[in-house]
mmCIF file of C-alpha atoms and ligand atoms in Angstrom:
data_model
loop_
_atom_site.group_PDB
_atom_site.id
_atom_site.type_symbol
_atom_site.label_atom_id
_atom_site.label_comp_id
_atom_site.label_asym_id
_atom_site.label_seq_id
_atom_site.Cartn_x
_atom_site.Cartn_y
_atom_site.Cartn_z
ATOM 1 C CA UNK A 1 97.289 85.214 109.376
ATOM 2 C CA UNK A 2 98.219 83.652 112.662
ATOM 3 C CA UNK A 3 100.659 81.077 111.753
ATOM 4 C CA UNK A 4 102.283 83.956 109.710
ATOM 5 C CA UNK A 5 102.818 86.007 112.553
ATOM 6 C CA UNK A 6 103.814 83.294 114.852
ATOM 7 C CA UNK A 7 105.970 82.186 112.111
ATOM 8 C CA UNK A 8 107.790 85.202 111.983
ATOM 9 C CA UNK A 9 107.764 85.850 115.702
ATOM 10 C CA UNK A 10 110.270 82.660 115.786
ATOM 11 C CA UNK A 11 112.212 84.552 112.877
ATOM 12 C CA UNK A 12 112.187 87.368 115.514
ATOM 13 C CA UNK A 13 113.293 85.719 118.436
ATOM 14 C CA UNK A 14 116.001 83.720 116.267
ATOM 15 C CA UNK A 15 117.354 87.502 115.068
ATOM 16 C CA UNK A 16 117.187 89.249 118.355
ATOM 17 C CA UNK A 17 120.516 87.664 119.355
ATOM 18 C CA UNK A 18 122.369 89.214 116.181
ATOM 19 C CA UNK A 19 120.240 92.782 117.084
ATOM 20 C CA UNK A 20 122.342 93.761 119.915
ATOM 21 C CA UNK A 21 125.287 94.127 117.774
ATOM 22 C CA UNK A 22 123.524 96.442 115.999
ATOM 23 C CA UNK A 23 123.298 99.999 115.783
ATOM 24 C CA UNK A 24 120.015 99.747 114.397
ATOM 25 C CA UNK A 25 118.701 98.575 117.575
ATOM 26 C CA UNK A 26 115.912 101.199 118.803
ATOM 27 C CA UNK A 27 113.311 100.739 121.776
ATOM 28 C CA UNK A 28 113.272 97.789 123.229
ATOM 29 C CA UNK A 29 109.767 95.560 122.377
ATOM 30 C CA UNK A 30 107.365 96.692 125.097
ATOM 31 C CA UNK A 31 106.029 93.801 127.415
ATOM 32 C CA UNK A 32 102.397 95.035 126.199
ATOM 33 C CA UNK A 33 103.957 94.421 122.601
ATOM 34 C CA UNK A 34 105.524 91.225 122.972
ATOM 35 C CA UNK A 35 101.598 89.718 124.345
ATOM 36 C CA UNK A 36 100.101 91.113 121.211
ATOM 37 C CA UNK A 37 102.988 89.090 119.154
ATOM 38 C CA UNK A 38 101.860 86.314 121.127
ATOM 39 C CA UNK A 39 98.794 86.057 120.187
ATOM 40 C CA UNK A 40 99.234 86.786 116.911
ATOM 41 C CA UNK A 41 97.844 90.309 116.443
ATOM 42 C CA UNK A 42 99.951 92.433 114.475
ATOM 43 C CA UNK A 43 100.314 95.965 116.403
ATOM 44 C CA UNK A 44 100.299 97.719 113.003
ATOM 45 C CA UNK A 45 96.905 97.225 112.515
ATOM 46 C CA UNK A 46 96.062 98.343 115.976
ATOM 47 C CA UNK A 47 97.902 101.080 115.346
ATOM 48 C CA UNK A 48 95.740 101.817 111.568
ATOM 49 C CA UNK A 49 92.552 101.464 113.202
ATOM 50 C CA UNK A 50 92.678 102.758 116.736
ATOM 51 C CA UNK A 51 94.930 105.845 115.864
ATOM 52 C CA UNK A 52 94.605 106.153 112.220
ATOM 53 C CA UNK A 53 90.737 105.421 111.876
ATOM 54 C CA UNK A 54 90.407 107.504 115.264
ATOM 55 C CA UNK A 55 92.008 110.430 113.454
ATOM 56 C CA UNK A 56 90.154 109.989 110.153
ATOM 57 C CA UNK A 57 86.725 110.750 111.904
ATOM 58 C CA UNK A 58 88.486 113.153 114.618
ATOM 59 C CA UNK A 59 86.897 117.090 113.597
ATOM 60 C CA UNK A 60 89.873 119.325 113.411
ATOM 61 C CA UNK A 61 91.281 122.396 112.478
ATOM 62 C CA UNK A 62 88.896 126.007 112.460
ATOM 63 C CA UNK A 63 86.250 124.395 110.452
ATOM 64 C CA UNK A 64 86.561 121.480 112.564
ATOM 65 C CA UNK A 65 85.700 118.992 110.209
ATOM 66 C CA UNK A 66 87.174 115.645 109.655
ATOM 67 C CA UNK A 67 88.550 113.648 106.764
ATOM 68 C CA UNK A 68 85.087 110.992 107.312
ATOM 69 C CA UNK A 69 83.162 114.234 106.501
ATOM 70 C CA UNK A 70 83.738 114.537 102.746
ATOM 71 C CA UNK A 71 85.367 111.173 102.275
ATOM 72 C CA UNK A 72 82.310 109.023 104.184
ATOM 73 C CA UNK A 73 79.253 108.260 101.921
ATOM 74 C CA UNK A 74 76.496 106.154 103.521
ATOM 75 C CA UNK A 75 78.793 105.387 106.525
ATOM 76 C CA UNK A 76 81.530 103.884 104.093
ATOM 77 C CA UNK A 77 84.646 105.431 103.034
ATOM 78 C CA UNK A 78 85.040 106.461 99.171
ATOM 79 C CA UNK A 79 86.244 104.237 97.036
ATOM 80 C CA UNK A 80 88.737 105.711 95.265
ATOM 81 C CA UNK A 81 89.979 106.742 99.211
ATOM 82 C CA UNK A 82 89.947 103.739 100.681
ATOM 83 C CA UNK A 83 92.249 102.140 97.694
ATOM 84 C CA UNK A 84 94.318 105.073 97.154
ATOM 85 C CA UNK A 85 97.208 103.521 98.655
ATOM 86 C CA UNK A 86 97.651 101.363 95.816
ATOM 87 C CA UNK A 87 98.236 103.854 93.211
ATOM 88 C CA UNK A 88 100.473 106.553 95.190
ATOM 89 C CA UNK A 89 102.700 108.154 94.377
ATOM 90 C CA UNK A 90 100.847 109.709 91.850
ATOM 91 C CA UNK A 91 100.553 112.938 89.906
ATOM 92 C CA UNK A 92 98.024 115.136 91.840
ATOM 93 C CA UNK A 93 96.567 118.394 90.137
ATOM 94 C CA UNK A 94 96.781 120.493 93.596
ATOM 95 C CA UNK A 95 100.568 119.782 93.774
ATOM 96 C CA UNK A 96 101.423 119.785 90.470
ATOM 97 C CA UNK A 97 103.978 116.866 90.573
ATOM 98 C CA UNK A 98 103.723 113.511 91.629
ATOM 99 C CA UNK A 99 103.300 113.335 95.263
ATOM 100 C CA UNK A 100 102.634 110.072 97.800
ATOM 101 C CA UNK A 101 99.601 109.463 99.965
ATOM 102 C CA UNK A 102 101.547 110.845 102.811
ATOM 103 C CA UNK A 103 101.747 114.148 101.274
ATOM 104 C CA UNK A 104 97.673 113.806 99.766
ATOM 105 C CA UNK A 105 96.857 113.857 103.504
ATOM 106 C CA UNK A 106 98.534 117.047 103.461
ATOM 107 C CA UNK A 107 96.909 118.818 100.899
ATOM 108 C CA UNK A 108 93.444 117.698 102.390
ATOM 109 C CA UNK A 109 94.228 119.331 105.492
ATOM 110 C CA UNK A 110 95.546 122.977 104.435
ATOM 111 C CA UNK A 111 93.522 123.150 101.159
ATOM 112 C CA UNK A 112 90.529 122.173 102.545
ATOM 113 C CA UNK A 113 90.412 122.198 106.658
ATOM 114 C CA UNK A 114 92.587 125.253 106.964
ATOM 115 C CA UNK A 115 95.110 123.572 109.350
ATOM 116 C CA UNK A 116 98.492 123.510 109.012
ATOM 117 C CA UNK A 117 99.260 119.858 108.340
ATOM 118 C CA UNK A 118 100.616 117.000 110.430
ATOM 119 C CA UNK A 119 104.441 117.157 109.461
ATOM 120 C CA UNK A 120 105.871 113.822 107.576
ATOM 121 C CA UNK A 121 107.407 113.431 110.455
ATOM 122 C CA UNK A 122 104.417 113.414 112.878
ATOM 123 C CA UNK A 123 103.107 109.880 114.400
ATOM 124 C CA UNK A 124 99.757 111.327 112.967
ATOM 125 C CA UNK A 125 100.319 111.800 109.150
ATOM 126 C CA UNK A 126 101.887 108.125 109.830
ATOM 127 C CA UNK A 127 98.636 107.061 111.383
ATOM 128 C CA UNK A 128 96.443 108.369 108.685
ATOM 129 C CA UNK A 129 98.642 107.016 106.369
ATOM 130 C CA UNK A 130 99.055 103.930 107.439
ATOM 131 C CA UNK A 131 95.335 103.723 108.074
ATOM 132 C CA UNK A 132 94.848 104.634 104.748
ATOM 133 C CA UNK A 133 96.906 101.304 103.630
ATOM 134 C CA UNK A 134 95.102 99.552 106.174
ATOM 135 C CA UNK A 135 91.981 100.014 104.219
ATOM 136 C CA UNK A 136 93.746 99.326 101.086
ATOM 137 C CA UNK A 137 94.931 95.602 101.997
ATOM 138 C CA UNK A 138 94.187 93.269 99.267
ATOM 139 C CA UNK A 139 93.851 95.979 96.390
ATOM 140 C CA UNK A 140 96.833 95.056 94.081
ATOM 141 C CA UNK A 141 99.635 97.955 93.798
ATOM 142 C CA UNK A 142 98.787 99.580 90.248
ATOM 143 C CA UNK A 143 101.543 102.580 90.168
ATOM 144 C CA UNK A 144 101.131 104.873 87.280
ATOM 145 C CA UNK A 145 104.356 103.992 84.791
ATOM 146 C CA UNK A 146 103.819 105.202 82.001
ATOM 147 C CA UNK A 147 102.669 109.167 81.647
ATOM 148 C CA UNK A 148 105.911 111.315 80.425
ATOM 149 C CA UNK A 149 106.171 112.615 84.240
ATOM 150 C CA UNK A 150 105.986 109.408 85.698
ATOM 151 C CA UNK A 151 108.556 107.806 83.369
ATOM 152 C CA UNK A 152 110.569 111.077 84.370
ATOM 153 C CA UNK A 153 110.387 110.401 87.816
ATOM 154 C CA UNK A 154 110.929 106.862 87.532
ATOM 155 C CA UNK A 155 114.038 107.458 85.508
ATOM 156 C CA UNK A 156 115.156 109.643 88.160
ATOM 157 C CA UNK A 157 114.262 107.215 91.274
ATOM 158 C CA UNK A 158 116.669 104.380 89.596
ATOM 159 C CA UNK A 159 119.130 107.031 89.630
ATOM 160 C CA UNK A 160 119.159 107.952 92.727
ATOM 161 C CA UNK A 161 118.940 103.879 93.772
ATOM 162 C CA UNK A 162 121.756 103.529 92.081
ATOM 163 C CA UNK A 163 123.755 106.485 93.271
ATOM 164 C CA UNK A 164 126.495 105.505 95.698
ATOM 165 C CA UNK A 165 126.622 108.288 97.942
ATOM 166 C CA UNK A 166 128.156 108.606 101.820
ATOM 167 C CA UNK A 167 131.355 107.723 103.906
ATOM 168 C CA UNK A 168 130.880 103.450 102.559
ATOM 169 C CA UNK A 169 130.545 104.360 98.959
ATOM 170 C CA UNK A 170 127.254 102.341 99.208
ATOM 171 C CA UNK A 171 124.143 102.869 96.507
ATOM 172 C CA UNK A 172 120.841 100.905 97.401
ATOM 173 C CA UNK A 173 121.573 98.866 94.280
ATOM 174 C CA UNK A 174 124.946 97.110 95.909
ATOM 175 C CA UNK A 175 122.954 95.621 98.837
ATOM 176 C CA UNK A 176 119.346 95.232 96.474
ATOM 177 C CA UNK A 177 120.444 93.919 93.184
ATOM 178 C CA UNK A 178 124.411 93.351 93.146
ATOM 179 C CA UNK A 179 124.787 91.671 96.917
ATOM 180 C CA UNK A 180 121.093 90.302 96.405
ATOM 181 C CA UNK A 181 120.762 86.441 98.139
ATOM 182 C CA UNK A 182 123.867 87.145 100.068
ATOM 183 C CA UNK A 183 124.045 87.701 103.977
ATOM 184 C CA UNK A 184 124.861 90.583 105.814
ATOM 185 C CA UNK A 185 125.195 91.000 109.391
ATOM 186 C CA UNK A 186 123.150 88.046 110.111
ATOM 187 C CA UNK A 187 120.448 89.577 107.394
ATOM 188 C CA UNK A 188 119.733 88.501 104.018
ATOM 189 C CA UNK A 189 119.741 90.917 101.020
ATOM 190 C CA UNK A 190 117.161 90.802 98.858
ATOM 191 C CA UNK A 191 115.629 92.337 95.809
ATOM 192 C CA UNK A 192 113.008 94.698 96.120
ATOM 193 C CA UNK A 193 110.589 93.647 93.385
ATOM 194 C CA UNK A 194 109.357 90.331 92.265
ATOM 195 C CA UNK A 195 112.864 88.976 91.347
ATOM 196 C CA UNK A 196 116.576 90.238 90.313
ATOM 197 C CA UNK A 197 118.359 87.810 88.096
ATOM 198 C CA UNK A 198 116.709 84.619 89.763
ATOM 199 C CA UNK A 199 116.752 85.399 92.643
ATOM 200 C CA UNK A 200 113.553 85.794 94.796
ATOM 201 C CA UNK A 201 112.184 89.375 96.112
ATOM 202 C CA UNK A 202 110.432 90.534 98.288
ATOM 203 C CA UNK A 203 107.829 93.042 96.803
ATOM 204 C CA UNK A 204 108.943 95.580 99.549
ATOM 205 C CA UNK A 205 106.095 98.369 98.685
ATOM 206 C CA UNK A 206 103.130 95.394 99.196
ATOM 207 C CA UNK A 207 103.937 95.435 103.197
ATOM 208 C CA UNK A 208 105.232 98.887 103.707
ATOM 209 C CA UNK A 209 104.333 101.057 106.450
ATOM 210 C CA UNK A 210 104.863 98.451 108.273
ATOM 211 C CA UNK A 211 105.211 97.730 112.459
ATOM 212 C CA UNK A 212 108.778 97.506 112.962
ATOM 213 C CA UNK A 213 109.253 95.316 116.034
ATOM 214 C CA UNK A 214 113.093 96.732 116.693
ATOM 215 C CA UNK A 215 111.871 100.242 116.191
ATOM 216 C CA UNK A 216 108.540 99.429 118.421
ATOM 217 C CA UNK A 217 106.432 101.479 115.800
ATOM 218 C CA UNK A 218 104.994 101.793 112.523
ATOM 219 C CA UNK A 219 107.135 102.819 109.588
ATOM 220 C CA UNK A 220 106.531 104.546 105.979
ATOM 221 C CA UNK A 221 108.564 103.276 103.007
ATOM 222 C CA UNK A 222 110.054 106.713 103.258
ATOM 223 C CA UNK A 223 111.451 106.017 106.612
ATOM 224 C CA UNK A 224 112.375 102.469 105.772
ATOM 225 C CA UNK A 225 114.697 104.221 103.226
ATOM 226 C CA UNK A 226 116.123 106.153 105.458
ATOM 227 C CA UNK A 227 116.837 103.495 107.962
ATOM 228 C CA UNK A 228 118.564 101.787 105.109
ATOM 229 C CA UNK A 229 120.559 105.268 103.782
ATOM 230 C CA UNK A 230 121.583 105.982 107.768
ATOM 231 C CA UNK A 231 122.616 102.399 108.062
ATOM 232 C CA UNK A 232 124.379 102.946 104.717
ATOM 233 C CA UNK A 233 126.700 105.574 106.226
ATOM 234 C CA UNK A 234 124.038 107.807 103.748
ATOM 235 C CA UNK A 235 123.129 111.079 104.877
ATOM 236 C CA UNK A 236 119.075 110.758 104.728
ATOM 237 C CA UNK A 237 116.978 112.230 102.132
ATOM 238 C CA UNK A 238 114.616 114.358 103.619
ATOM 239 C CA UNK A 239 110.836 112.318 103.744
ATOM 240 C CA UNK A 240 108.514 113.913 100.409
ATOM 241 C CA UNK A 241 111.612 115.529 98.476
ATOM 242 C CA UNK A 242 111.524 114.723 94.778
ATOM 243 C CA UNK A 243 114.130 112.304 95.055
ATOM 244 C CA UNK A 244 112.445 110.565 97.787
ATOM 245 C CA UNK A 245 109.131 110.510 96.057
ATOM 246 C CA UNK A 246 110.857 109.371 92.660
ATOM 247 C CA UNK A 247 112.442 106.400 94.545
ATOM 248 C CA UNK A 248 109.368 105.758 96.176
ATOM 249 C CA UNK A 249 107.417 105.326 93.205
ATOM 250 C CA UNK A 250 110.578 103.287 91.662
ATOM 251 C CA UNK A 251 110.515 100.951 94.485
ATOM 252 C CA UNK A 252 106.659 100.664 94.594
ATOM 253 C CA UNK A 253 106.139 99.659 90.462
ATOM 254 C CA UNK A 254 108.754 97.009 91.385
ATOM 255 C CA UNK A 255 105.637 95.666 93.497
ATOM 256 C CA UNK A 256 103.641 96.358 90.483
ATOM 257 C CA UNK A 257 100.962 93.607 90.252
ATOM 258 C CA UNK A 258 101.016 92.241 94.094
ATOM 259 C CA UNK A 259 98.338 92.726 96.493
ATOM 260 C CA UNK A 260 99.160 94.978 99.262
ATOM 261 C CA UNK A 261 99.115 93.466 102.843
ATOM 262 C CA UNK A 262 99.706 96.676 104.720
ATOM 263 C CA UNK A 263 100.202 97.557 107.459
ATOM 264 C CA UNK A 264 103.117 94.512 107.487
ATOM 265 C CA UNK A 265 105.162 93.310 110.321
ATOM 266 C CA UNK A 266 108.846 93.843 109.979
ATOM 267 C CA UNK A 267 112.292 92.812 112.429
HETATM 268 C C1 LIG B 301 86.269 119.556 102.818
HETATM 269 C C2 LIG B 301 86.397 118.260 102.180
HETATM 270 C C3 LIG B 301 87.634 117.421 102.434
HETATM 271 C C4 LIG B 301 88.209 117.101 103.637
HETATM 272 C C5 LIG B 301 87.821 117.558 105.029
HETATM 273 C C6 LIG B 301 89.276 116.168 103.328
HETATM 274 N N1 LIG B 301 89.351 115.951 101.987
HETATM 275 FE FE1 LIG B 301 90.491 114.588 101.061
HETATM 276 N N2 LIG B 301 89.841 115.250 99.253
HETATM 277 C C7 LIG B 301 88.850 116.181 99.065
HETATM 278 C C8 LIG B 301 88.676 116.399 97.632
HETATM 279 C C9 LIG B 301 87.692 117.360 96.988
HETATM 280 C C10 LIG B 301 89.597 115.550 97.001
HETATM 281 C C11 LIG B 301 89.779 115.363 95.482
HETATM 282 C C12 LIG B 301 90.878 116.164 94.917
HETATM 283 C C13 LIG B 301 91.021 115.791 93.484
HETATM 284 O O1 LIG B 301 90.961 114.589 93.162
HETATM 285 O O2 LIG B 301 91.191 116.679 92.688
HETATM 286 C C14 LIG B 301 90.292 114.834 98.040
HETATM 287 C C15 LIG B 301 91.241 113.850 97.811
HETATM 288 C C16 LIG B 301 91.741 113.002 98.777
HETATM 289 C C17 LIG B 301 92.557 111.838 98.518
HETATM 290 C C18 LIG B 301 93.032 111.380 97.151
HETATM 291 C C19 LIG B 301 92.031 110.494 96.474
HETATM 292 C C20 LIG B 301 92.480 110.110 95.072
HETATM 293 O O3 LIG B 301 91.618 109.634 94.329
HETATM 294 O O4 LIG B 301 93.641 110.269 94.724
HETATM 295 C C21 LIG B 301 92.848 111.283 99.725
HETATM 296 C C22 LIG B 301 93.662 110.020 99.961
HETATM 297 C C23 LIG B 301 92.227 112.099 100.745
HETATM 298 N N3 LIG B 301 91.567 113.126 100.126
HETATM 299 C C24 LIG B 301 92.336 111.873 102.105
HETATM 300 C C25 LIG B 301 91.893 112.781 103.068
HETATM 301 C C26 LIG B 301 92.220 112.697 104.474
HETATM 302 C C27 LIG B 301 93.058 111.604 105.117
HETATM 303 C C28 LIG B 301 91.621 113.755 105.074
HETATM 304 C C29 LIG B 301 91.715 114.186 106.526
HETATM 305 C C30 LIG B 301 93.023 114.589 106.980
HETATM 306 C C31 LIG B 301 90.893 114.490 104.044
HETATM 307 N N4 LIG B 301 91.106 113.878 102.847
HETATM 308 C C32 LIG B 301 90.105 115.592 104.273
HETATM 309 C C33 LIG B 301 88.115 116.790 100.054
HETATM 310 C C34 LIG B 301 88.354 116.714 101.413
HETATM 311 C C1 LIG B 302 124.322 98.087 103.385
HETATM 312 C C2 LIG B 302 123.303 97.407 102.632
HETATM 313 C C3 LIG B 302 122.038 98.164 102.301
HETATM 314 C C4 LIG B 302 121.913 99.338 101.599
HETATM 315 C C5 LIG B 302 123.008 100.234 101.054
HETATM 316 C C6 LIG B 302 120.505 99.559 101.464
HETATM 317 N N1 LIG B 302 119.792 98.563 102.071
HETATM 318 FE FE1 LIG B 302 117.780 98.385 102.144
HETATM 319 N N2 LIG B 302 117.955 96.763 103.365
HETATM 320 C C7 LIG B 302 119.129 96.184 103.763
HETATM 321 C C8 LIG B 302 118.843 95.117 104.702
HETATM 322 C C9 LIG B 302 119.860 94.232 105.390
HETATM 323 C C10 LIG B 302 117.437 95.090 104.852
HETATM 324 C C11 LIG B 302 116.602 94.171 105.747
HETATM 325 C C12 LIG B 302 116.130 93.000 105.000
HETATM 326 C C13 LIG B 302 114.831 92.496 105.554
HETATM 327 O O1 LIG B 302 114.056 93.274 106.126
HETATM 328 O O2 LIG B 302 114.552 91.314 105.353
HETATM 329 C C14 LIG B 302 116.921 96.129 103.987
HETATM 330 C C15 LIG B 302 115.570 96.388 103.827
HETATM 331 C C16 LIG B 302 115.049 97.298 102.909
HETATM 332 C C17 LIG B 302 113.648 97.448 102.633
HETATM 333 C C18 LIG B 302 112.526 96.637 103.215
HETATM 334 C C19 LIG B 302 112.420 95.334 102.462
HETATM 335 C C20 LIG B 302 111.184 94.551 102.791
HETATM 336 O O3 LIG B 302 110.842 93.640 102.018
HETATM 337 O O4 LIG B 302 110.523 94.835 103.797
HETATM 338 C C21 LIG B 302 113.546 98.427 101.676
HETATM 339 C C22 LIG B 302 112.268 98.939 101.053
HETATM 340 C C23 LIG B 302 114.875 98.907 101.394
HETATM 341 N N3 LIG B 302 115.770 98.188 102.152
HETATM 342 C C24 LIG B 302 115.185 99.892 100.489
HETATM 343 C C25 LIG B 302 116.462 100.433 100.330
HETATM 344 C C26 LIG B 302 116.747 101.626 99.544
HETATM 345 C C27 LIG B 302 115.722 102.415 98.758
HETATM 346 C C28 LIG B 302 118.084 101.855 99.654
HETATM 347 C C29 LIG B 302 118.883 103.017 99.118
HETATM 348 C C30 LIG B 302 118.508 104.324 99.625
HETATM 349 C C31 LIG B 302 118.630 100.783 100.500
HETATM 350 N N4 LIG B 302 117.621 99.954 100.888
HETATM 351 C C32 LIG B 302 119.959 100.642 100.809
HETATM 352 C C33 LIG B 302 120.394 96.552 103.346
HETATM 353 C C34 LIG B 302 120.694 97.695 102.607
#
């Protein structure tokens, strides 16, 4: 785990020249930050377990109960809760549809604490998310494919990666798949899955959310997307619409298969 992270510290250091001329740019990396890079401790994980896991036990709402009171049996965390991260987005009987963990934390909190939720938006729906995937790490991704809704919504989530929309005429499959193995702006392209015609992926959805060291925070997929579509010249897709859920779940059964190794640690 170390090496990796020092590894990719270098990669870091060796990118930040190219950053400035980007628009991507956000915070700069916070001095308290760049110590944890250096010795090798992914903030992400900090992040899962000292916000996240904080959160998870934290009573709240009227009832003031917390998520560790129904999901916590024995002083462990359920099962089926602690490796739901690997098969999200899935079809969920409350919603009705096919909905990601992100949205599951929702539910839990107006159906059964009586709160209105944490928005998508909120640092805390990311922290119980990505705590969530935290707890996950090392379950393989295992996306459902193949129920009639899922196949609908994974028929519509390579439509809508393949859709060039915005003022570049850009679709996520010209950078992913058609540009794939080529550079731009100091970055390579790459495919999103295993492999696209030969060349070598990156199973995105295994390491997403992820701490994004440009961004100085934690990501979702979701947002990840977004970052790409605003970086696109792509007017964003709001986070948990159906076409954001449907090219969630696209991009995750790409990943089909690989262990996840969330939260990951991203330029
Ligand atoms: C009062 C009890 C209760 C509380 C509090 C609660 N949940 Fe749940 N949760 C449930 C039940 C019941 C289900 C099962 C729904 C189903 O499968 O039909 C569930 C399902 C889930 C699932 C989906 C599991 C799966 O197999 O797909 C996740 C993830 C989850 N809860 C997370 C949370 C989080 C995070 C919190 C705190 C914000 C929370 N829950 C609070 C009762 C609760
Ligand atoms: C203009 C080119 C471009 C477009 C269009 C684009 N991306 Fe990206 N994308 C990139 C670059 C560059 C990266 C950074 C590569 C890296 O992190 O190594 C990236 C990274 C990603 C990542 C993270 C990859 C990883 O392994 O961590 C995901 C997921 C992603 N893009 C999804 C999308 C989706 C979905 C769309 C369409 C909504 C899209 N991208 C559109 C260029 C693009």
């Amino acid at each position: 785990m170390r090496l990796k992270y020092i590894a990719l510290l270098g990669m870091a250091v060796a990118f930040s020249s190219a950053l400035y001329a980007e628009e991507e740019i956000g915070q700069a990396i916070s001095p308290e930050d760049w110590k944890l890079y250096e010795e090798g401790i992914n903030p992400g994980e900090v992040f899962a377990e000292e916000v996240g896991g904080k959160l998870f036990e934290k009573p709240m709402g009227p009832k003031n109960i917390s998520c560790a009171s129904c999901h916590t049996k024995d002083g462990d965390i359920e099962e089926r809760v602690a490796t739901a991260a690997a098969y999200y987005p899935k079809y969920d009987k409350d919603a009705g549809m096919i909905i990601n963990l992100e949205q599951r934390i929702q539910i839990c909190q107006s159906k059964y604490m009586d709160m209105k939720p944490f928005s998508l938006k909120s640092k805390e729906n990311t922290a119980l998310t990505t705590y969530l995937y935290y707890l996950a790490q090392g379950t393989k991704i295992n996306v459902d494919t193949t129920s009639p809704m899922a196949k609908e919504y994974l028929k519509y989530g390579r439509y809508i990666f393949t859709l060039k929309r915005g003022v570049r005429n850009l679709s996520c499959q010209v950078c992913h798949e058609f540009a794939a193995g080529k550079v731009l702006r100091m970055q390579w392209l790459k495919p999103l899955g295993f492999e696209y015609n030969g060349i070598k992926g990156t199973t995105a959805a295994d390491h997403w959310p992820a701490f994004r060291m440009t961004k100085n925070k934690v990501q979702t997929l979701q947002q990840r997307f977004q970052g790409c579509q605003k970086q696109g010249g792509q007017k964003k897709l709001p986070l948990g619409s159906k076409e954001m859920v449907a090219l969630e779940l696209y991009v995750k059964s790409l990943s089909n298969g690989a262990e996840l190794k969330t939260p990951g640690l991203r330029r």
